[in-house]
Short mmCIF file of C-alpha atoms and ligand atoms in Angstrom, two decimals:
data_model
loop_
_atom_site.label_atom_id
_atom_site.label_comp_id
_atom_site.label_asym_id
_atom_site.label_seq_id
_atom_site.Cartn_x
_atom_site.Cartn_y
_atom_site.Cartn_z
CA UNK D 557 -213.78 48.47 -20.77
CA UNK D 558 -214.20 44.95 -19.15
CA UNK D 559 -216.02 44.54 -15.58
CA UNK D 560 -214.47 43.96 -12.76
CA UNK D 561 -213.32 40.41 -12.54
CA UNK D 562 -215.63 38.91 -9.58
CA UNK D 563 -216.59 35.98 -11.49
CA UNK D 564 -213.32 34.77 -12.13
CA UNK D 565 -213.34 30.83 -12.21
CA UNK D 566 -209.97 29.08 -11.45
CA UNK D 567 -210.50 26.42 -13.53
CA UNK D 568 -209.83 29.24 -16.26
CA UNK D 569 -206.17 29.19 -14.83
CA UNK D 570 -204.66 26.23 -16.38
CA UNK D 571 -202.07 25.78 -14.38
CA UNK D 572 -204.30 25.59 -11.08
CA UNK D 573 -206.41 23.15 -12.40
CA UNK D 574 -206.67 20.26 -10.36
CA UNK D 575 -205.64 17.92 -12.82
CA UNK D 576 -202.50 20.01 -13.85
CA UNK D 577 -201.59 20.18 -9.80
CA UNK D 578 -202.08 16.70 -9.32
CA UNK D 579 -200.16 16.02 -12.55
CA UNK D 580 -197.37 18.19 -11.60
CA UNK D 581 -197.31 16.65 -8.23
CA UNK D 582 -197.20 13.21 -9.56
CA UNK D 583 -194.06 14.07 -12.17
CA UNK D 584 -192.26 15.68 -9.32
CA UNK D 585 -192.71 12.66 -7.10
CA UNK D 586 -191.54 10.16 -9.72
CA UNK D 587 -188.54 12.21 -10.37
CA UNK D 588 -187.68 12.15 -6.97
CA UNK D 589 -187.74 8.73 -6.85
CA UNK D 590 -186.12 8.26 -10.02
CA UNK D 591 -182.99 10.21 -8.47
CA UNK D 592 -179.99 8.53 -8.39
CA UNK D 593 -177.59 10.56 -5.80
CA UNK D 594 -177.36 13.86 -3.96
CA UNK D 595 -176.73 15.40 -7.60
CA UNK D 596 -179.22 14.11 -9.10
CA UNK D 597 -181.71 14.93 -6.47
CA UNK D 598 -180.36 18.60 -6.49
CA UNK D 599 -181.63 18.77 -10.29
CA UNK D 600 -184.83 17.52 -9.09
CA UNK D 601 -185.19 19.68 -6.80
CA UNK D 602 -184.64 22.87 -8.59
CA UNK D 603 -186.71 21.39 -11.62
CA UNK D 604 -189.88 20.44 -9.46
CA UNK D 605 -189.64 22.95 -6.22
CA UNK D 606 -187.49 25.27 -7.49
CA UNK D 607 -188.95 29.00 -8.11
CA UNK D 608 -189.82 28.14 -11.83
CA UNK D 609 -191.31 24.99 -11.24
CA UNK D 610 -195.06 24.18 -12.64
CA UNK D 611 -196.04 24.13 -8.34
CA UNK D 612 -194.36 27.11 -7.58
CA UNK D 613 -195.58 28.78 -11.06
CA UNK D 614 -198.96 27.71 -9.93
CA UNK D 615 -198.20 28.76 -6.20
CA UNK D 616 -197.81 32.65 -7.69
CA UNK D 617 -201.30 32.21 -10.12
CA UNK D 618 -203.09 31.95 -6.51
CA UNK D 619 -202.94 35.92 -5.78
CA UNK D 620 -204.68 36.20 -9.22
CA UNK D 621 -208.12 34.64 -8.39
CA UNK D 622 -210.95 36.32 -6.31
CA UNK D 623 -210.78 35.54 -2.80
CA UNK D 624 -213.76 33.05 -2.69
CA UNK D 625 -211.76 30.63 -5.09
CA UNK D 626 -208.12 31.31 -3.41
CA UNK D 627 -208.57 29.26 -0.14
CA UNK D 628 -209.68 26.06 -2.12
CA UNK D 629 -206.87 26.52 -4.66
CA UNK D 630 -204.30 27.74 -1.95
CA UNK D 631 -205.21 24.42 -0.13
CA UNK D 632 -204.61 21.87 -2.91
CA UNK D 633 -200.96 23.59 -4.32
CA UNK D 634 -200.25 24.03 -0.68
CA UNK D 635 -200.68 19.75 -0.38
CA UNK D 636 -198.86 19.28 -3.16
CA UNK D 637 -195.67 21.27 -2.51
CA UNK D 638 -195.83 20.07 1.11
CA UNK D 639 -196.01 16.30 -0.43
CA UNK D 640 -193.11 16.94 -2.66
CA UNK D 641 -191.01 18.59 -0.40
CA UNK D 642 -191.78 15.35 2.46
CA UNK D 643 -190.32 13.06 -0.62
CA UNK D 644 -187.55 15.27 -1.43
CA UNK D 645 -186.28 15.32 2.02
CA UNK D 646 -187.07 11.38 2.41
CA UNK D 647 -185.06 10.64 -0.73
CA UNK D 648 -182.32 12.97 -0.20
CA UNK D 649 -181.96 10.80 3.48
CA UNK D 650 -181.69 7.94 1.92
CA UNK D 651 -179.52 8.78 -1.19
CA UNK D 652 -176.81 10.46 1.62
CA UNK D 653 -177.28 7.52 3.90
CA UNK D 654 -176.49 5.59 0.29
CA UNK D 655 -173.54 7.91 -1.10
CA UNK D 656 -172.05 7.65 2.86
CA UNK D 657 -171.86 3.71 2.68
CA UNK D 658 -170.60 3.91 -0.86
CA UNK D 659 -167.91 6.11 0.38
CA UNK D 660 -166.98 3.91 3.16
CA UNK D 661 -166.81 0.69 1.15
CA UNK D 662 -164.75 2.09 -2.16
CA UNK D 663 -162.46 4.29 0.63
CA UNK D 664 -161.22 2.29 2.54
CA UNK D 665 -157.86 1.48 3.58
CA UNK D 666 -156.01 -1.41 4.45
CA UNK D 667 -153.68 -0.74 6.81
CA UNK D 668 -152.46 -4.25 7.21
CA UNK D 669 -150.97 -4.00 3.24
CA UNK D 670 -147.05 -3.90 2.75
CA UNK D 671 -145.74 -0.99 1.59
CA UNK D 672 -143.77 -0.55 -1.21
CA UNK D 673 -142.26 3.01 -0.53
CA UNK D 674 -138.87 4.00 -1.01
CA UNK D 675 -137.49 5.23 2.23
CA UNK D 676 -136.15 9.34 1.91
CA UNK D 677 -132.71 9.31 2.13
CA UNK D 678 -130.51 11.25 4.58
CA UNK D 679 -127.44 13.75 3.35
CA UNK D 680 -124.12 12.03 5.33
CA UNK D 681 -122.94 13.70 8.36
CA UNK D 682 -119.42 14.25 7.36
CA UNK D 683 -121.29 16.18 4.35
CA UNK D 684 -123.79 18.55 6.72
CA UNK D 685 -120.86 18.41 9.16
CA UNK D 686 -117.94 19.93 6.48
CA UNK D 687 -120.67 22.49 5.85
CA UNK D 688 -121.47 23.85 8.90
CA UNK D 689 -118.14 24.00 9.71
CA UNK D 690 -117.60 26.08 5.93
CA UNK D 691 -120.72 28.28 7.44
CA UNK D 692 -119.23 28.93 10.61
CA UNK D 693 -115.83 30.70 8.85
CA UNK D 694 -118.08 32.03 5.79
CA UNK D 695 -120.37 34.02 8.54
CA UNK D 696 -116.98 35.80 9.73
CA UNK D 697 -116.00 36.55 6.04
CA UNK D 698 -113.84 33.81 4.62
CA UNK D 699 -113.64 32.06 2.01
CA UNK D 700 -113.80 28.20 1.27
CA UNK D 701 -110.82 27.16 -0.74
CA UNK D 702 -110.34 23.01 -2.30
CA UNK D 703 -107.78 21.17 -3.67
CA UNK D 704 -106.90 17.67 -5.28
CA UNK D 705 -106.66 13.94 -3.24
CA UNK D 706 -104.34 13.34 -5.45
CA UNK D 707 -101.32 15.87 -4.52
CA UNK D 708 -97.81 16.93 -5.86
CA UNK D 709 -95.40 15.68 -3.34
CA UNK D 710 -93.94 19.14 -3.48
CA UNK D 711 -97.19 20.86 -2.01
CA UNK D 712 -97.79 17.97 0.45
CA UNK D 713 -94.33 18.67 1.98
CA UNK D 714 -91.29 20.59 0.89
CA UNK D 715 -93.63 23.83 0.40
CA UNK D 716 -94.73 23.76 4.00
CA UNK D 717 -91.20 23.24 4.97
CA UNK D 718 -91.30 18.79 5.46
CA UNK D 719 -88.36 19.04 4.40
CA UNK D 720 -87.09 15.32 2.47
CA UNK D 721 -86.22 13.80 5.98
CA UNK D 722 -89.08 14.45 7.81
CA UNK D 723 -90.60 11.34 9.04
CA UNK D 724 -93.89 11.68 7.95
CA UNK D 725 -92.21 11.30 4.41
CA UNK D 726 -91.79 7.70 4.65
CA UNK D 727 -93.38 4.77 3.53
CA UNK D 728 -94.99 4.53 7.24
CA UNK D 729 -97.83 7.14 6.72
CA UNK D 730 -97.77 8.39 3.15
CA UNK D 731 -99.55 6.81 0.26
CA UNK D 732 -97.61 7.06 -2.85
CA UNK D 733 -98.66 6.98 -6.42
CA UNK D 734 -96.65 5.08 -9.19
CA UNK D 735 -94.70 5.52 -10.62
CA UNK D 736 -92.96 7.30 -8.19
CA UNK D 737 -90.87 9.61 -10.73
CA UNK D 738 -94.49 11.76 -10.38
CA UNK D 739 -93.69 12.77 -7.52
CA UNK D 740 -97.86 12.27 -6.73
CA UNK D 741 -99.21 11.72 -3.14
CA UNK D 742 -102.52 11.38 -1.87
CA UNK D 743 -102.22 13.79 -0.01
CA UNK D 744 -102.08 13.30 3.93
CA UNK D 745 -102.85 17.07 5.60
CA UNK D 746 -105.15 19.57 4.01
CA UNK D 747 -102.27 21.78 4.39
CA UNK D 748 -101.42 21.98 0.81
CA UNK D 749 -104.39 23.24 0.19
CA UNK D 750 -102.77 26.52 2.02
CA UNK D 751 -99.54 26.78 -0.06
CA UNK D 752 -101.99 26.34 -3.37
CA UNK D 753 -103.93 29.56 -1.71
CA UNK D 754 -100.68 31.63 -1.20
CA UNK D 755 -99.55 30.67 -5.02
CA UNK D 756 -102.26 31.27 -6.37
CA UNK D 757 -103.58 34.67 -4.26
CA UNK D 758 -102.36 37.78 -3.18
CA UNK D 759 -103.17 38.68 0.59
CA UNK D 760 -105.03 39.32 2.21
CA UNK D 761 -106.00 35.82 2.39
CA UNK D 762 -108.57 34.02 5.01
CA UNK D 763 -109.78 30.90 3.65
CA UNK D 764 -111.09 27.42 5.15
CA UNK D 765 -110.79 24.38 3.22
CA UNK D 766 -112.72 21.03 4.66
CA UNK D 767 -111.23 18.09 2.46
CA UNK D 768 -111.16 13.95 2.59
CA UNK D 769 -106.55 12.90 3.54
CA UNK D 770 -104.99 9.50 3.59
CA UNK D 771 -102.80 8.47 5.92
CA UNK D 772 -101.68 4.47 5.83
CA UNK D 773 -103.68 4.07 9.16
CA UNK D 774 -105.51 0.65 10.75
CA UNK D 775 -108.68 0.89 10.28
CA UNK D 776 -109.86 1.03 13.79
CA UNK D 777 -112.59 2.50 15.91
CA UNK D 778 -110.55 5.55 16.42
CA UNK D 779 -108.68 5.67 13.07
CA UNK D 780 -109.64 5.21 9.41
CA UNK D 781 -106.57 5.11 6.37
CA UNK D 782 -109.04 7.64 5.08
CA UNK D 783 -110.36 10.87 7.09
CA UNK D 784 -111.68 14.08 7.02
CA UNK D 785 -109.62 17.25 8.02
CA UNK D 786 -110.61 21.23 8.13
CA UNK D 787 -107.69 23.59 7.51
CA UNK D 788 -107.42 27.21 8.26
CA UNK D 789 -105.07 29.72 6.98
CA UNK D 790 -105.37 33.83 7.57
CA UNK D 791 -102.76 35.87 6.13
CA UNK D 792 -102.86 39.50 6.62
CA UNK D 793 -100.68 42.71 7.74
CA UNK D 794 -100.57 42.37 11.66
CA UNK D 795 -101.55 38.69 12.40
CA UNK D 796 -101.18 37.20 15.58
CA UNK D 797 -101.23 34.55 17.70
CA UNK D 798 -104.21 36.54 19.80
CA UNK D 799 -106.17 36.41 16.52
CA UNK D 800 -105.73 32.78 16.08
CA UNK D 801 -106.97 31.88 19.58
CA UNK D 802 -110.49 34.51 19.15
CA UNK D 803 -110.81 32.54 15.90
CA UNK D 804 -110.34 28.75 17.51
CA UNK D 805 -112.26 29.84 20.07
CA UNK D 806 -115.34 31.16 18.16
CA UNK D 807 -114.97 27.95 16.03
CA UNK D 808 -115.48 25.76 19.28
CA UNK D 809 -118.14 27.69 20.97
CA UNK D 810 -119.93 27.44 17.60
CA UNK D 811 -119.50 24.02 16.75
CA UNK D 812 -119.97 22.49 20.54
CA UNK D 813 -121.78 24.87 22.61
CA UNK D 814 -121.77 27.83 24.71
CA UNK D 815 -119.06 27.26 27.23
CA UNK D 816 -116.46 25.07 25.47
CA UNK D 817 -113.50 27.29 24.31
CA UNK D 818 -110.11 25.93 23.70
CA UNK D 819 -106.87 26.17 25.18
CA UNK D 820 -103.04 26.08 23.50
CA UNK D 821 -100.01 23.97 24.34
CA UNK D 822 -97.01 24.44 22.79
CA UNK D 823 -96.27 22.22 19.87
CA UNK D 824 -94.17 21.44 16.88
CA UNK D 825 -94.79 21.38 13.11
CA UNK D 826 -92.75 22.49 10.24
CA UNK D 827 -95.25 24.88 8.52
CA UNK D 828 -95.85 26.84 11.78
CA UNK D 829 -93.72 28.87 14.50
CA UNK D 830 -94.47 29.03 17.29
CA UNK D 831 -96.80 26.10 17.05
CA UNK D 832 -99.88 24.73 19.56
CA UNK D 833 -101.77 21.74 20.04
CA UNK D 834 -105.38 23.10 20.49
CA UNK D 835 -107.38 21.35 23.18
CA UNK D 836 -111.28 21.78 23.54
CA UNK D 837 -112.67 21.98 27.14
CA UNK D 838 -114.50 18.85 27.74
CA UNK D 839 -117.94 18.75 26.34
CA UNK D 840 -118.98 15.91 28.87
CA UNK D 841 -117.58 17.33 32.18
CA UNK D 842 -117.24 20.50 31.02
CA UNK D 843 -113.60 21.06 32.08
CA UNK D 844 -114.15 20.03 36.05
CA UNK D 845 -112.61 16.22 34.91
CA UNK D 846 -115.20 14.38 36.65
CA UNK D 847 -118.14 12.50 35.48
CA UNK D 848 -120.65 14.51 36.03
CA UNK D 849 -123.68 11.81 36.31
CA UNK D 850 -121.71 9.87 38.79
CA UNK D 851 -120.34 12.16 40.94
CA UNK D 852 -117.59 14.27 41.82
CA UNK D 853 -114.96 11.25 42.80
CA UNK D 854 -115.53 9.10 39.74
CA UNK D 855 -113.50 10.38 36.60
CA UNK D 856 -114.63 11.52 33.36
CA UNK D 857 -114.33 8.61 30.76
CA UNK D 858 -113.79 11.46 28.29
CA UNK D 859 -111.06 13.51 28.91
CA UNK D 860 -109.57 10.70 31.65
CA UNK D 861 -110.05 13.38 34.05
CA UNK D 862 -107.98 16.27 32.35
CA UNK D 863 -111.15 18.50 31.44
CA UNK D 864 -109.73 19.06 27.71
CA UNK D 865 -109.25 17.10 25.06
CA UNK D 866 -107.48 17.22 22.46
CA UNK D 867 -108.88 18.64 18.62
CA UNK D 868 -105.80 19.55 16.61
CA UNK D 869 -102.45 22.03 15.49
CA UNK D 870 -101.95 25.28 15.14
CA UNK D 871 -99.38 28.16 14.82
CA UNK D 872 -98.27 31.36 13.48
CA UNK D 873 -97.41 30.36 9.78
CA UNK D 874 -93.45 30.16 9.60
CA UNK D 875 -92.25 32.39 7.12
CA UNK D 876 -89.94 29.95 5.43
CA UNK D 877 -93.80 28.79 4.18
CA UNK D 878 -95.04 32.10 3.45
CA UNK D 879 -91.53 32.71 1.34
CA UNK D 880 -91.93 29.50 -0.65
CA UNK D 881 -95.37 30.21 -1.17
CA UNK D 882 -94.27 33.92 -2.58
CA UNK D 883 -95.63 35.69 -0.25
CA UNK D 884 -93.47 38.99 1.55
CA UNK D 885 -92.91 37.57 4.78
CA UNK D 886 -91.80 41.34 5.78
CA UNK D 887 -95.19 42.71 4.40
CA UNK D 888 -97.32 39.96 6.03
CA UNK D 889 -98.06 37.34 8.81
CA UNK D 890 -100.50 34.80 9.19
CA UNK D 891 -101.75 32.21 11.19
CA UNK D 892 -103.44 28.12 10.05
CA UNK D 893 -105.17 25.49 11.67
CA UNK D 894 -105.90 22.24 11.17
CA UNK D 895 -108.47 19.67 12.91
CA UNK D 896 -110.29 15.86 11.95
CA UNK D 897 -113.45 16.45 11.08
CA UNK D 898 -114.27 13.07 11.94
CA UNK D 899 -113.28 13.19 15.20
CA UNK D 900 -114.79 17.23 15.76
CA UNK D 901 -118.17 15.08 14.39
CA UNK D 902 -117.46 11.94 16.75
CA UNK D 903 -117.49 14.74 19.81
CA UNK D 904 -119.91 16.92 18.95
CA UNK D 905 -122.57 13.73 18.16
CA UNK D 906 -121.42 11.72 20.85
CA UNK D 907 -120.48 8.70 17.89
CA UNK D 908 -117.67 6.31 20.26
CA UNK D 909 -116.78 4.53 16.61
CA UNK D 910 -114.88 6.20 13.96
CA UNK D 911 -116.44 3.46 11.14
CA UNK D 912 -119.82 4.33 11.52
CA UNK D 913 -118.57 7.25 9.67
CA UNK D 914 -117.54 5.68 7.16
CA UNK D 915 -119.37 2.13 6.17
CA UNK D 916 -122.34 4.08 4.56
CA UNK D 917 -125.30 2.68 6.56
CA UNK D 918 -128.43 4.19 5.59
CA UNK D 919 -129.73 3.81 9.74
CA UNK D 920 -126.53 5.55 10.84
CA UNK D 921 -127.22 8.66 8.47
CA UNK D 922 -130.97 9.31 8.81
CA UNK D 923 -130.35 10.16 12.74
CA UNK D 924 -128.83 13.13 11.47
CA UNK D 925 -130.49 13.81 8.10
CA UNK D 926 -132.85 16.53 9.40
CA UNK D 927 -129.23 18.56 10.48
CA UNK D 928 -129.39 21.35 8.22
N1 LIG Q 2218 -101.57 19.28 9.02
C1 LIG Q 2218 -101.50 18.93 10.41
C2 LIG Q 2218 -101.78 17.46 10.59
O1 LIG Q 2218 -102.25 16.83 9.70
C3 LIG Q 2218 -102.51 19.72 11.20
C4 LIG Q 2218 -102.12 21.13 11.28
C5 LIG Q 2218 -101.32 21.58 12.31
C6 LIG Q 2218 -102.52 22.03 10.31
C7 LIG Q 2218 -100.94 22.88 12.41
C8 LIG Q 2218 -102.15 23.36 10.41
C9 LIG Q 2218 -101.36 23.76 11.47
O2 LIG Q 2218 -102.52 24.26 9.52
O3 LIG Q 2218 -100.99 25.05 11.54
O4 LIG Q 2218 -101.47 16.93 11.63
#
């Protein structure tokens, strides 16, 4: 058996030999310097004060040697790793202080510099504005029903009982399509679109059907030759004229507000009997005909002090229609609707020119491309 070890000399210890310290020391501090960035320096750091590094490998050998050689020993790896962890925290401040400039510099941003992005586009209003009106009839169950521009004459008017002399017949309002042995329209009314429901259905029927008419109109700031019209039809066992006015009026309070519901005035039109004009309450004055920013004598520009304006037909479908349709006008009544879209768009948007609708500028549409 050996003795104990009291006579233990360090220099026995390779790697606490002064000349391996200082050399360790000395490749730890050129390293340091030699780092290039942050990364670098991390590398460095694990390499030459990390736990396996030759100082801290040295650092551990200290416990090992008899207590009269560990204070000397202790002292000059102590030195050391306090010298290379001084440089290691002088370079890293410089490399950040470095890597922040560089970051600056390559970074930057010149906001002065044109742009060359494409400005989003907006979906049109008539488009967002035919489908909230769709959404408004789909949430109470109905169904969205289309037909052609380009109409037979017979759907346009003799099915919804225009009968050949009716005025709106005539050259005046109706474009034709030649040759006119096709008997082709485009069409004026989204009404066909209810006779092609009844032919082509069986009841009970409750459909909306937003669509683009022509009419041979001036173009003017309150008409266009083309427009936009909604029409409703409902045809069911027990229809009445009471369930055509809870329907208008859920369509208005839904489409202008809490507070605008509609009122009837007896009307004419072939396809319906009896038959209403439907009037809105006026969304500016809110019925009371006066203008309500400039006091109670002054008269709403609006509704030129009548409190309602007017938004479109209505009736109890006649049953001459529903009997040229094929429908069993014993079995079944119904009621339909029709209003501009245009003009439901121009009120509820406050728009005082019908064009803007329709000349396609980009600045006009954005304002409402966000309207879901
Ligand atoms: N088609 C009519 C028009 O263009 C509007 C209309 C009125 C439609 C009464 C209807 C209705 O369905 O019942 O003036």
């Amino acid at each position: 058996m050996s003795g104990p070890n009291s006579q233990f000399d360090p220099v026995e210890v390779a790697v606490l030999q002064p000349e391996a310290v200082d050399a360790a020391r000395e490749a730890a501090l050129a390293a340091i310097e030699a780092a290039g960035d942050p990364e670098e320096l991390k590398a460095v750091r694990t390499a030459h004060a990390g736990d396996r590094s030759p100082l801290a490998l040295a650092n551990r050998e200290i416990g090992a040697l008899p207590p009269q050689a560990r204070k000397e020993a202790g002292q000059r790896v102590g030195k050391a790793r306090g010298a290379v962890e001084q440089a290691l925290g002088r370079r890293a401040a410089v490399l950040e202080a470095e890597h922040e400039e560089r970051m600056l510099a390559t970074e930057t941003v010149d906001v002065t510099l044109p742009t060359d992005r494409q400005p989003a586009g907006a979906r049109h209003p008539l488009t967002t504005g035919a489908e909230l009106i769709a959404d408004i009839f789909v949430a109470m169950g109905w169904e969205v029903a289309e037909g052609p521009v380009i109409e037979a004459e017979w759907l346009n008017f003799d099915a919804l009982n225009l009968g050949p002399d009716h005025p709106a017949r005539t050259m005046q309002d109706t474009f034709w399509t030649e040759p006119a042995s096709d008997h082709l329209v485009l069409r004026t009314q989204t009404s066909p679109v209810q006779a092609r429901t009844m032919l082509s259905r069986t009841p009970p029927i409750y459909v909306v059907s937003p669509g683009r008419v022509f009419r041979t109109d001036e173009y003017d700031a309150t008409h266009s030759p083309v427009f936009h019209q909604v029409e409703g039809l409902a045809i069911d066992r027990g229809i009445s004229m009471a369930h055509l006015k809870g329907t208008l009026d859920h369509f208005a309070t839904a489409m202008f507000g809490e507070g605008i519901t509609t009122r009837f005035r007896p009307s004419y039109f072939p396809f319906t009997e009896p038959s209403a004009e439907v009037d809105l309450v006026c969304f500016v004055c809110r019925g009371s005909g006066t203008d309500p920013e400039r006091g109670g004598s002054v008269v709403c520009r609006t509704c030129k002090g009548e409190g309602w304006i007017e938004w479109g037909g209505c009736g109890v479908v006649n049953p001459r229609v529903l009997r040229a349709c094929g429908v069993d006008d014993t079995e079944f009544t119904g009621f339909a609707f029709g209003m501009g879209i245009d003009r439901s768009l121009m009120f509820r948007h406050g728009i005082s020119d019908m064009r803007d609708l329709f000349e396609g500028d980009v600045r006009f549409a954005t304002t409402f491309g966000s309207e879901l």
